[in-house]
Amino acid sequence: MRIQQAIAIAKADENRLIRFISRRDRFLDALDWDALPEQMAREAAMMDELLATELAEAACYVIWLEECLSYGVEDVIGAHHLQPVSVIRAVASLA
């Protein structure tokens, strides 16, 4: 795979994660937190940390790929897809 393709995939994944976080924030703002069971509210709060970590890793991955390109790397074995499926499923269970 060409490194430019890997960079495009990584940036698309990072942007998808940013959009997901934004939609999740709007959803959480609309929740009646007092009506949620304590455990569910705690899990929703913990999800913020997981998503922040995922976003930081996505940004680091894009930077690393761009640095590889600047060093002359042209091909990579593949691209790591940044899709926090477990996080998305957990958040979807809150709905």
PDB file of N, CA and C in Angstrom:
ATOM      1  N   MET A   1       0.858  -1.163   0.000  1.00  0.00           N
ATOM      2  CA  MET A   1       0.000   0.000   0.000  1.00  0.00           C
ATOM      3  C   MET A   1       0.911   1.234   0.000  1.00  0.00           C
ATOM      4  N   ARG A   2       0.539   2.210  -0.762  1.00  0.00           N
ATOM      5  CA  ARG A   2       1.274   3.467  -0.800  1.00  0.00           C
ATOM      6  C   ARG A   2       1.018   4.224   0.501  1.00  0.00           C
ATOM      7  N   ILE A   3       2.053   4.897   0.982  1.00  0.00           N
ATOM      8  CA  ILE A   3       1.928   5.590   2.264  1.00  0.00           C
ATOM      9  C   ILE A   3       0.896   6.716   2.190  1.00  0.00           C
ATOM     10  N   GLN A   4       0.731   7.319   1.017  1.00  0.00           N
ATOM     11  CA  GLN A   4      -0.289   8.365   0.880  1.00  0.00           C
ATOM     12  C   GLN A   4      -1.693   7.802   1.126  1.00  0.00           C
ATOM     13  N   GLN A   5      -1.911   6.560   0.698  1.00  0.00           N
ATOM     14  CA  GLN A   5      -3.198   5.910   0.958  1.00  0.00           C
ATOM     15  C   GLN A   5      -3.388   5.677   2.451  1.00  0.00           C
ATOM     16  N   ALA A   6      -2.334   5.229   3.113  1.00  0.00           N
ATOM     17  CA  ALA A   6      -2.409   4.982   4.553  1.00  0.00           C
ATOM     18  C   ALA A   6      -2.686   6.279   5.307  1.00  0.00           C
ATOM     19  N   ILE A   7      -2.051   7.369   4.875  1.00  0.00           N
ATOM     20  CA  ILE A   7      -2.295   8.669   5.509  1.00  0.00           C
ATOM     21  C   ILE A   7      -3.732   9.097   5.300  1.00  0.00           C
ATOM     22  N   ALA A   8      -4.252   8.914   4.094  1.00  0.00           N
ATOM     23  CA  ALA A   8      -5.644   9.285   3.813  1.00  0.00           C
ATOM     24  C   ALA A   8      -6.609   8.472   4.673  1.00  0.00           C
ATOM     25  N   ILE A   9      -6.338   7.186   4.828  1.00  0.00           N
ATOM     26  CA  ILE A   9      -7.193   6.329   5.664  1.00  0.00           C
ATOM     27  C   ILE A   9      -7.127   6.781   7.117  1.00  0.00           C
ATOM     28  N   ALA A  10      -5.915   7.042   7.607  1.00  0.00           N
ATOM     29  CA  ALA A  10      -5.748   7.457   9.010  1.00  0.00           C
ATOM     30  C   ALA A  10      -6.437   8.791   9.279  1.00  0.00           C
ATOM     31  N   LYS A  11      -6.313   9.733   8.339  1.00  0.00           N
ATOM     32  CA  LYS A  11      -6.972  11.032   8.522  1.00  0.00           C
ATOM     33  C   LYS A  11      -8.487  10.893   8.475  1.00  0.00           C
ATOM     34  N   ALA A  12      -8.983  10.029   7.587  1.00  0.00           N
ATOM     35  CA  ALA A  12     -10.432   9.801   7.517  1.00  0.00           C
ATOM     36  C   ALA A  12     -10.940   9.174   8.815  1.00  0.00           C
ATOM     37  N   ASP A  13     -10.187   8.210   9.344  1.00  0.00           N
ATOM     38  CA  ASP A  13     -10.566   7.587  10.618  1.00  0.00           C
ATOM     39  C   ASP A  13     -10.550   8.611  11.755  1.00  0.00           C
ATOM     40  N   GLU A  14      -9.518   9.472  11.773  1.00  0.00           N
ATOM     41  CA  GLU A  14      -9.429  10.508  12.800  1.00  0.00           C
ATOM     42  C   GLU A  14     -10.615  11.462  12.701  1.00  0.00           C
ATOM     43  N   ASN A  15     -10.964  11.869  11.489  1.00  0.00           N
ATOM     44  CA  ASN A  15     -12.115  12.767  11.307  1.00  0.00           C
ATOM     45  C   ASN A  15     -13.423  12.094  11.691  1.00  0.00           C
ATOM     46  N   ARG A  16     -13.538  10.796  11.397  1.00  0.00           N
ATOM     47  CA  ARG A  16     -14.748  10.048  11.785  1.00  0.00           C
ATOM     48  C   ARG A  16     -14.872  10.008  13.305  1.00  0.00           C
ATOM     49  N   LEU A  17     -13.755   9.816  13.983  1.00  0.00           N
ATOM     50  CA  LEU A  17     -13.755   9.798  15.444  1.00  0.00           C
ATOM     51  C   LEU A  17     -14.118  11.165  16.011  1.00  0.00           C
ATOM     52  N   ILE A  18     -13.613  12.222  15.410  1.00  0.00           N
ATOM     53  CA  ILE A  18     -13.951  13.585  15.852  1.00  0.00           C
ATOM     54  C   ILE A  18     -15.447  13.833  15.698  1.00  0.00           C
ATOM     55  N   ARG A  19     -16.009  13.418  14.560  1.00  0.00           N
ATOM     56  CA  ARG A  19     -17.460  13.599  14.348  1.00  0.00           C
ATOM     57  C   ARG A  19     -18.253  12.780  15.356  1.00  0.00           C
ATOM     58  N   PHE A  20     -17.804  11.547  15.634  1.00  0.00           N
ATOM     59  CA  PHE A  20     -18.486  10.699  16.605  1.00  0.00           C
ATOM     60  C   PHE A  20     -18.487  11.353  17.980  1.00  0.00           C
ATOM     61  N   ILE A  21     -17.336  11.866  18.398  1.00  0.00           N
ATOM     62  CA  ILE A  21     -17.233  12.514  19.705  1.00  0.00           C
ATOM     63  C   ILE A  21     -18.155  13.723  19.773  1.00  0.00           C
ATOM     64  N   SER A  22     -18.221  14.486  18.700  1.00  0.00           N
ATOM     65  CA  SER A  22     -19.092  15.662  18.671  1.00  0.00           C
ATOM     66  C   SER A  22     -20.561  15.262  18.794  1.00  0.00           C
ATOM     67  N   ARG A  23     -20.967  14.243  18.037  1.00  0.00           N
ATOM     68  CA  ARG A  23     -22.364  13.776  18.119  1.00  0.00           C
ATOM     69  C   ARG A  23     -22.662  13.218  19.506  1.00  0.00           C
ATOM     70  N   ARG A  24     -21.703  12.485  20.073  1.00  0.00           N
ATOM     71  CA  ARG A  24     -21.879  11.922  21.408  1.00  0.00           C
ATOM     72  C   ARG A  24     -22.032  13.028  22.446  1.00  0.00           C
ATOM     73  N   ASP A  25     -21.227  14.089  22.324  1.00  0.00           N
ATOM     74  CA  ASP A  25     -21.327  15.211  23.261  1.00  0.00           C
ATOM     75  C   ASP A  25     -22.707  15.858  23.201  1.00  0.00           C
ATOM     76  N   ARG A  26     -23.233  16.036  21.995  1.00  0.00           N
ATOM     77  CA  ARG A  26     -24.582  16.620  21.857  1.00  0.00           C
ATOM     78  C   ARG A  26     -25.630  15.701  22.475  1.00  0.00           C
ATOM     79  N   PHE A  27     -25.468  14.390  22.273  1.00  0.00           N
ATOM     80  CA  PHE A  27     -26.388  13.424  22.848  1.00  0.00           C
ATOM     81  C   PHE A  27     -26.343  13.480  24.374  1.00  0.00           C
ATOM     82  N   LEU A  28     -25.137  13.502  24.927  1.00  0.00           N
ATOM     83  CA  LEU A  28     -24.988  13.521  26.380  1.00  0.00           C
ATOM     84  C   LEU A  28     -25.508  14.820  26.991  1.00  0.00           C
ATOM     85  N   ASP A  29     -25.358  15.919  26.266  1.00  0.00           N
ATOM     86  CA  ASP A  29     -25.886  17.195  26.753  1.00  0.00           C
ATOM     87  C   ASP A  29     -27.403  17.156  26.886  1.00  0.00           C
ATOM     88  N   ALA A  30     -28.051  16.342  26.060  1.00  0.00           N
ATOM     89  CA  ALA A  30     -29.511  16.269  26.081  1.00  0.00           C
ATOM     90  C   ALA A  30     -30.041  15.285  27.125  1.00  0.00           C
ATOM     91  N   LEU A  31     -29.166  14.508  27.733  1.00  0.00           N
ATOM     92  CA  LEU A  31     -29.604  13.518  28.715  1.00  0.00           C
ATOM     93  C   LEU A  31     -30.005  14.159  30.040  1.00  0.00           C
ATOM     94  N   ASP A  32     -30.958  13.531  30.684  1.00  0.00           N
ATOM     95  CA  ASP A  32     -31.305  13.890  32.054  1.00  0.00           C
ATOM     96  C   ASP A  32     -30.446  13.008  32.961  1.00  0.00           C
ATOM     97  N   TRP A  33     -29.302  13.544  33.381  1.00  0.00           N
ATOM     98  CA  TRP A  33     -28.342  12.754  34.140  1.00  0.00           C
ATOM     99  C   TRP A  33     -28.900  12.269  35.473  1.00  0.00           C
ATOM    100  N   ASP A  34     -29.834  13.014  36.033  1.00  0.00           N
ATOM    101  CA  ASP A  34     -30.421  12.601  37.306  1.00  0.00           C
ATOM    102  C   ASP A  34     -31.315  11.373  37.152  1.00  0.00           C
ATOM    103  N   ALA A  35     -31.816  11.153  35.940  1.00  0.00           N
ATOM    104  CA  ALA A  35     -32.699  10.021  35.702  1.00  0.00           C
ATOM    105  C   ALA A  35     -31.919   8.737  35.392  1.00  0.00           C
ATOM    106  N   LEU A  36     -30.634   8.855  35.114  1.00  0.00           N
ATOM    107  CA  LEU A  36     -29.820   7.681  34.787  1.00  0.00           C
ATOM    108  C   LEU A  36     -29.430   6.925  36.057  1.00  0.00           C
ATOM    109  N   PRO A  37     -29.371   5.602  35.955  1.00  0.00           N
ATOM    110  CA  PRO A  37     -28.817   4.837  37.073  1.00  0.00           C
ATOM    111  C   PRO A  37     -27.355   5.251  37.291  1.00  0.00           C
ATOM    112  N   GLU A  38     -26.907   5.165  38.507  1.00  0.00           N
ATOM    113  CA  GLU A  38     -25.558   5.622  38.858  1.00  0.00           C
ATOM    114  C   GLU A  38     -24.480   4.925  38.031  1.00  0.00           C
ATOM    115  N   GLN A  39     -24.616   3.619  37.854  1.00  0.00           N
ATOM    116  CA  GLN A  39     -23.624   2.856  37.095  1.00  0.00           C
ATOM    117  C   GLN A  39     -23.551   3.334  35.650  1.00  0.00           C
ATOM    118  N   MET A  40     -24.677   3.590  35.039  1.00  0.00           N
ATOM    119  CA  MET A  40     -24.702   4.035  33.646  1.00  0.00           C
ATOM    120  C   MET A  40     -24.060   5.408  33.510  1.00  0.00           C
ATOM    121  N   ALA A  41     -24.317   6.288  34.445  1.00  0.00           N
ATOM    122  CA  ALA A  41     -23.705   7.616  34.417  1.00  0.00           C
ATOM    123  C   ALA A  41     -22.187   7.508  34.577  1.00  0.00           C
ATOM    124  N   ARG A  42     -21.746   6.622  35.438  1.00  0.00           N
ATOM    125  CA  ARG A  42     -20.306   6.423  35.653  1.00  0.00           C
ATOM    126  C   ARG A  42     -19.651   5.876  34.384  1.00  0.00           C
ATOM    127  N   GLU A  43     -20.300   4.922  33.724  1.00  0.00           N
ATOM    128  CA  GLU A  43     -19.761   4.349  32.495  1.00  0.00           C
ATOM    129  C   GLU A  43     -19.696   5.387  31.379  1.00  0.00           C
ATOM    130  N   ALA A  44     -20.701   6.228  31.309  1.00  0.00           N
ATOM    131  CA  ALA A  44     -20.695   7.283  30.292  1.00  0.00           C
ATOM    132  C   ALA A  44     -19.533   8.247  30.524  1.00  0.00           C
ATOM    133  N   ALA A  45     -19.249   8.551  31.774  1.00  0.00           N
ATOM    134  CA  ALA A  45     -18.144   9.447  32.091  1.00  0.00           C
ATOM    135  C   ALA A  45     -16.801   8.790  31.780  1.00  0.00           C
ATOM    136  N   MET A  46     -16.684   7.504  32.066  1.00  0.00           N
ATOM    137  CA  MET A  46     -15.440   6.796  31.770  1.00  0.00           C
ATOM    138  C   MET A  46     -15.192   6.724  30.272  1.00  0.00           C
ATOM    139  N   MET A  47     -16.249   6.709  29.487  1.00  0.00           N
ATOM    140  CA  MET A  47     -16.122   6.640  28.035  1.00  0.00           C
ATOM    141  C   MET A  47     -15.405   7.876  27.492  1.00  0.00           C
ATOM    142  N   ASP A  48     -15.548   9.010  28.175  1.00  0.00           N
ATOM    143  CA  ASP A  48     -14.849  10.217  27.748  1.00  0.00           C
ATOM    144  C   ASP A  48     -13.343   9.985  27.714  1.00  0.00           C
ATOM    145  N   GLU A  49     -12.816   9.326  28.731  1.00  0.00           N
ATOM    146  CA  GLU A  49     -11.380   9.047  28.784  1.00  0.00           C
ATOM    147  C   GLU A  49     -10.959   8.118  27.660  1.00  0.00           C
ATOM    148  N   LEU A  50     -11.751   7.103  27.392  1.00  0.00           N
ATOM    149  CA  LEU A  50     -11.421   6.173  26.315  1.00  0.00           C
ATOM    150  C   LEU A  50     -11.403   6.880  24.964  1.00  0.00           C
ATOM    151  N   LEU A  51     -12.400   7.713  24.742  1.00  0.00           N
ATOM    152  CA  LEU A  51     -12.461   8.436  23.467  1.00  0.00           C
ATOM    153  C   LEU A  51     -11.324   9.442  23.329  1.00  0.00           C
ATOM    154  N   ALA A  52     -10.959  10.097  24.416  1.00  0.00           N
ATOM    155  CA  ALA A  52      -9.837  11.044  24.373  1.00  0.00           C
ATOM    156  C   ALA A  52      -8.540  10.302  24.029  1.00  0.00           C
ATOM    157  N   THR A  53      -8.374   9.107  24.597  1.00  0.00           N
ATOM    158  CA  THR A  53      -7.196   8.301  24.297  1.00  0.00           C
ATOM    159  C   THR A  53      -7.194   7.878  22.831  1.00  0.00           C
ATOM    160  N   GLU A  54      -8.339   7.428  22.337  1.00  0.00           N
ATOM    161  CA  GLU A  54      -8.448   7.028  20.931  1.00  0.00           C
ATOM    162  C   GLU A  54      -8.097   8.191  20.003  1.00  0.00           C
ATOM    163  N   LEU A  55      -8.597   9.384  20.332  1.00  0.00           N
ATOM    164  CA  LEU A  55      -8.335  10.549  19.499  1.00  0.00           C
ATOM    165  C   LEU A  55      -6.855  10.920  19.527  1.00  0.00           C
ATOM    166  N   ALA A  56      -6.232  10.846  20.691  1.00  0.00           N
ATOM    167  CA  ALA A  56      -4.798  11.137  20.800  1.00  0.00           C
ATOM    168  C   ALA A  56      -3.980  10.125  19.998  1.00  0.00           C
ATOM    169  N   GLU A  57      -4.358   8.853  20.068  1.00  0.00           N
ATOM    170  CA  GLU A  57      -3.653   7.824  19.305  1.00  0.00           C
ATOM    171  C   GLU A  57      -3.833   8.030  17.809  1.00  0.00           C
ATOM    172  N   ALA A  58      -5.018   8.457  17.396  1.00  0.00           N
ATOM    173  CA  ALA A  58      -5.262   8.718  15.980  1.00  0.00           C
ATOM    174  C   ALA A  58      -4.369   9.853  15.483  1.00  0.00           C
ATOM    175  N   ALA A  59      -4.276  10.919  16.264  1.00  0.00           N
ATOM    176  CA  ALA A  59      -3.434  12.046  15.878  1.00  0.00           C
ATOM    177  C   ALA A  59      -1.966  11.634  15.807  1.00  0.00           C
ATOM    178  N   CYS A  60      -1.510  10.856  16.769  1.00  0.00           N
ATOM    179  CA  CYS A  60      -0.120  10.386  16.774  1.00  0.00           C
ATOM    180  C   CYS A  60       0.163   9.489  15.570  1.00  0.00           C
ATOM    181  N   TYR A  61      -0.790   8.664  15.212  1.00  0.00           N
ATOM    182  CA  TYR A  61      -0.620   7.767  14.069  1.00  0.00           C
ATOM    183  C   TYR A  61      -0.484   8.565  12.778  1.00  0.00           C
ATOM    184  N   VAL A  62      -1.316   9.578  12.597  1.00  0.00           N
ATOM    185  CA  VAL A  62      -1.222  10.430  11.405  1.00  0.00           C
ATOM    186  C   VAL A  62       0.132  11.127  11.363  1.00  0.00           C
ATOM    187  N   ILE A  63       0.552  11.677  12.492  1.00  0.00           N
ATOM    188  CA  ILE A  63       1.855  12.360  12.555  1.00  0.00           C
ATOM    189  C   ILE A  63       2.985  11.383  12.221  1.00  0.00           C
ATOM    190  N   TRP A  64       2.928  10.184  12.759  1.00  0.00           N
ATOM    191  CA  TRP A  64       3.964   9.192  12.498  1.00  0.00           C
ATOM    192  C   TRP A  64       4.023   8.840  11.018  1.00  0.00           C
ATOM    193  N   LEU A  65       2.869   8.618  10.394  1.00  0.00           N
ATOM    194  CA  LEU A  65       2.851   8.304   8.963  1.00  0.00           C
ATOM    195  C   LEU A  65       3.417   9.461   8.142  1.00  0.00           C
ATOM    196  N   GLU A  66       3.058  10.689   8.509  1.00  0.00           N
ATOM    197  CA  GLU A  66       3.580  11.851   7.778  1.00  0.00           C
ATOM    198  C   GLU A  66       5.093  11.977   7.962  1.00  0.00           C
ATOM    199  N   GLU A  67       5.598  11.649   9.153  1.00  0.00           N
ATOM    200  CA  GLU A  67       7.049  11.664   9.374  1.00  0.00           C
ATOM    201  C   GLU A  67       7.730  10.590   8.539  1.00  0.00           C
ATOM    202  N   CYS A  68       7.119   9.424   8.454  1.00  0.00           N
ATOM    203  CA  CYS A  68       7.674   8.366   7.604  1.00  0.00           C
ATOM    204  C   CYS A  68       7.761   8.836   6.159  1.00  0.00           C
ATOM    205  N   LEU A  69       6.722   9.499   5.685  1.00  0.00           N
ATOM    206  CA  LEU A  69       6.720  10.032   4.329  1.00  0.00           C
ATOM    207  C   LEU A  69       7.854  11.036   4.143  1.00  0.00           C
ATOM    208  N   SER A  70       8.071  11.885   5.138  1.00  0.00           N
ATOM    209  CA  SER A  70       9.138  12.890   5.035  1.00  0.00           C
ATOM    210  C   SER A  70      10.526  12.247   5.018  1.00  0.00           C
ATOM    211  N   TYR A  71      10.657  11.031   5.562  1.00  0.00           N
ATOM    212  CA  TYR A  71      11.924  10.309   5.535  1.00  0.00           C
ATOM    213  C   TYR A  71      12.097   9.495   4.257  1.00  0.00           C
ATOM    214  N   GLY A  72      11.108   9.544   3.380  1.00  0.00           N
ATOM    215  CA  GLY A  72      11.227   8.856   2.100  1.00  0.00           C
ATOM    216  C   GLY A  72      10.534   7.516   2.013  1.00  0.00           C
ATOM    217  N   VAL A  73       9.815   7.133   3.042  1.00  0.00           N
ATOM    218  CA  VAL A  73       9.077   5.868   2.989  1.00  0.00           C
ATOM    219  C   VAL A  73       7.947   6.029   1.978  1.00  0.00           C
ATOM    220  N   GLU A  74       7.862   5.073   1.052  1.00  0.00           N
ATOM    221  CA  GLU A  74       6.829   5.169   0.015  1.00  0.00           C
ATOM    222  C   GLU A  74       5.741   4.118   0.154  1.00  0.00           C
ATOM    223  N   ASP A  75       6.112   2.970   0.692  1.00  0.00           N
ATOM    224  CA  ASP A  75       5.153   1.873   0.830  1.00  0.00           C
ATOM    225  C   ASP A  75       5.086   1.405   2.275  1.00  0.00           C
ATOM    226  N   VAL A  76       3.897   0.993   2.683  1.00  0.00           N
ATOM    227  CA  VAL A  76       3.690   0.402   3.999  1.00  0.00           C
ATOM    228  C   VAL A  76       2.925  -0.902   3.807  1.00  0.00           C
ATOM    229  N   ILE A  77       2.986  -1.747   4.801  1.00  0.00           N
ATOM    230  CA  ILE A  77       2.311  -3.039   4.704  1.00  0.00           C
ATOM    231  C   ILE A  77       0.795  -2.858   4.673  1.00  0.00           C
ATOM    232  N   GLY A  78       0.299  -1.933   5.458  1.00  0.00           N
ATOM    233  CA  GLY A  78      -1.131  -1.684   5.538  1.00  0.00           C
ATOM    234  C   GLY A  78      -1.385  -0.487   6.419  1.00  0.00           C
ATOM    235  N   ALA A  79      -2.633  -0.169   6.611  1.00  0.00           N
ATOM    236  CA  ALA A  79      -3.015   0.953   7.465  1.00  0.00           C
ATOM    237  C   ALA A  79      -3.820   0.419   8.637  1.00  0.00           C
ATOM    238  N   HIS A  80      -3.533   0.951   9.801  1.00  0.00           N
ATOM    239  CA  HIS A  80      -4.285   0.586  11.001  1.00  0.00           C
ATOM    240  C   HIS A  80      -5.576   1.393  11.007  1.00  0.00           C
ATOM    241  N   HIS A  81      -6.711   0.715  11.001  1.00  0.00           N
ATOM    242  CA  HIS A  81      -7.996   1.415  11.039  1.00  0.00           C
ATOM    243  C   HIS A  81      -8.348   1.745  12.481  1.00  0.00           C
ATOM    244  N   LEU A  82      -8.596   2.998  12.734  1.00  0.00           N
ATOM    245  CA  LEU A  82      -8.921   3.479  14.076  1.00  0.00           C
ATOM    246  C   LEU A  82     -10.437   3.529  14.230  1.00  0.00           C
ATOM    247  N   GLN A  83     -10.997   2.437  14.629  1.00  0.00           N
ATOM    248  CA  GLN A  83     -12.437   2.358  14.811  1.00  0.00           C
ATOM    249  C   GLN A  83     -12.716   1.791  16.192  1.00  0.00           C
ATOM    250  N   PRO A  84     -13.071   2.640  17.107  1.00  0.00           N
ATOM    251  CA  PRO A  84     -13.317   2.163  18.471  1.00  0.00           C
ATOM    252  C   PRO A  84     -14.653   1.431  18.566  1.00  0.00           C
ATOM    253  N   VAL A  85     -14.712   0.244  17.969  1.00  0.00           N
ATOM    254  CA  VAL A  85     -15.972  -0.508  17.892  1.00  0.00           C
ATOM    255  C   VAL A  85     -16.506  -0.794  19.279  1.00  0.00           C
ATOM    256  N   SER A  86     -15.660  -1.200  20.198  1.00  0.00           N
ATOM    257  CA  SER A  86     -16.136  -1.515  21.540  1.00  0.00           C
ATOM    258  C   SER A  86     -16.680  -0.263  22.216  1.00  0.00           C
ATOM    259  N   VAL A  87     -16.047   0.888  21.969  1.00  0.00           N
ATOM    260  CA  VAL A  87     -16.513   2.138  22.542  1.00  0.00           C
ATOM    261  C   VAL A  87     -17.854   2.515  21.939  1.00  0.00           C
ATOM    262  N   ILE A  88     -17.984   2.382  20.636  1.00  0.00           N
ATOM    263  CA  ILE A  88     -19.237   2.735  19.974  1.00  0.00           C
ATOM    264  C   ILE A  88     -20.378   1.843  20.466  1.00  0.00           C
ATOM    265  N   ARG A  89     -20.098   0.545  20.608  1.00  0.00           N
ATOM    266  CA  ARG A  89     -21.137  -0.361  21.106  1.00  0.00           C
ATOM    267  C   ARG A  89     -21.549   0.001  22.525  1.00  0.00           C
ATOM    268  N   ALA A  90     -20.599   0.341  23.339  1.00  0.00           N
ATOM    269  CA  ALA A  90     -20.906   0.692  24.733  1.00  0.00           C
ATOM    270  C   ALA A  90     -21.746   1.957  24.794  1.00  0.00           C
ATOM    271  N   VAL A  91     -21.407   2.941  23.976  1.00  0.00           N
ATOM    272  CA  VAL A  91     -22.179   4.189  23.964  1.00  0.00           C
ATOM    273  C   VAL A  91     -23.566   3.929  23.397  1.00  0.00           C
ATOM    274  N   ALA A  92     -23.651   3.098  22.366  1.00  0.00           N
ATOM    275  CA  ALA A  92     -24.953   2.798  21.778  1.00  0.00           C
ATOM    276  C   ALA A  92     -25.869   2.106  22.783  1.00  0.00           C
ATOM    277  N   SER A  93     -25.296   1.364  23.715  1.00  0.00           N
ATOM    278  CA  SER A  93     -26.119   0.696  24.717  1.00  0.00           C
ATOM    279  C   SER A  93     -26.744   1.699  25.686  1.00  0.00           C
ATOM    280  N   LEU A  94     -26.180   2.920  25.739  1.00  0.00           N
ATOM    281  CA  LEU A  94     -26.769   3.950  26.601  1.00  0.00           C
ATOM    282  C   LEU A  94     -28.070   4.508  26.027  1.00  0.00           C
ATOM    283  N   ALA A  95     -28.217   4.384  24.709  1.00  0.00           N
ATOM    284  CA  ALA A  95     -29.384   4.994  24.061  1.00  0.00           C
ATOM    285  C   ALA A  95     -30.664   4.264  24.408  1.00  0.00           C
TER     286      ALA A  95
END
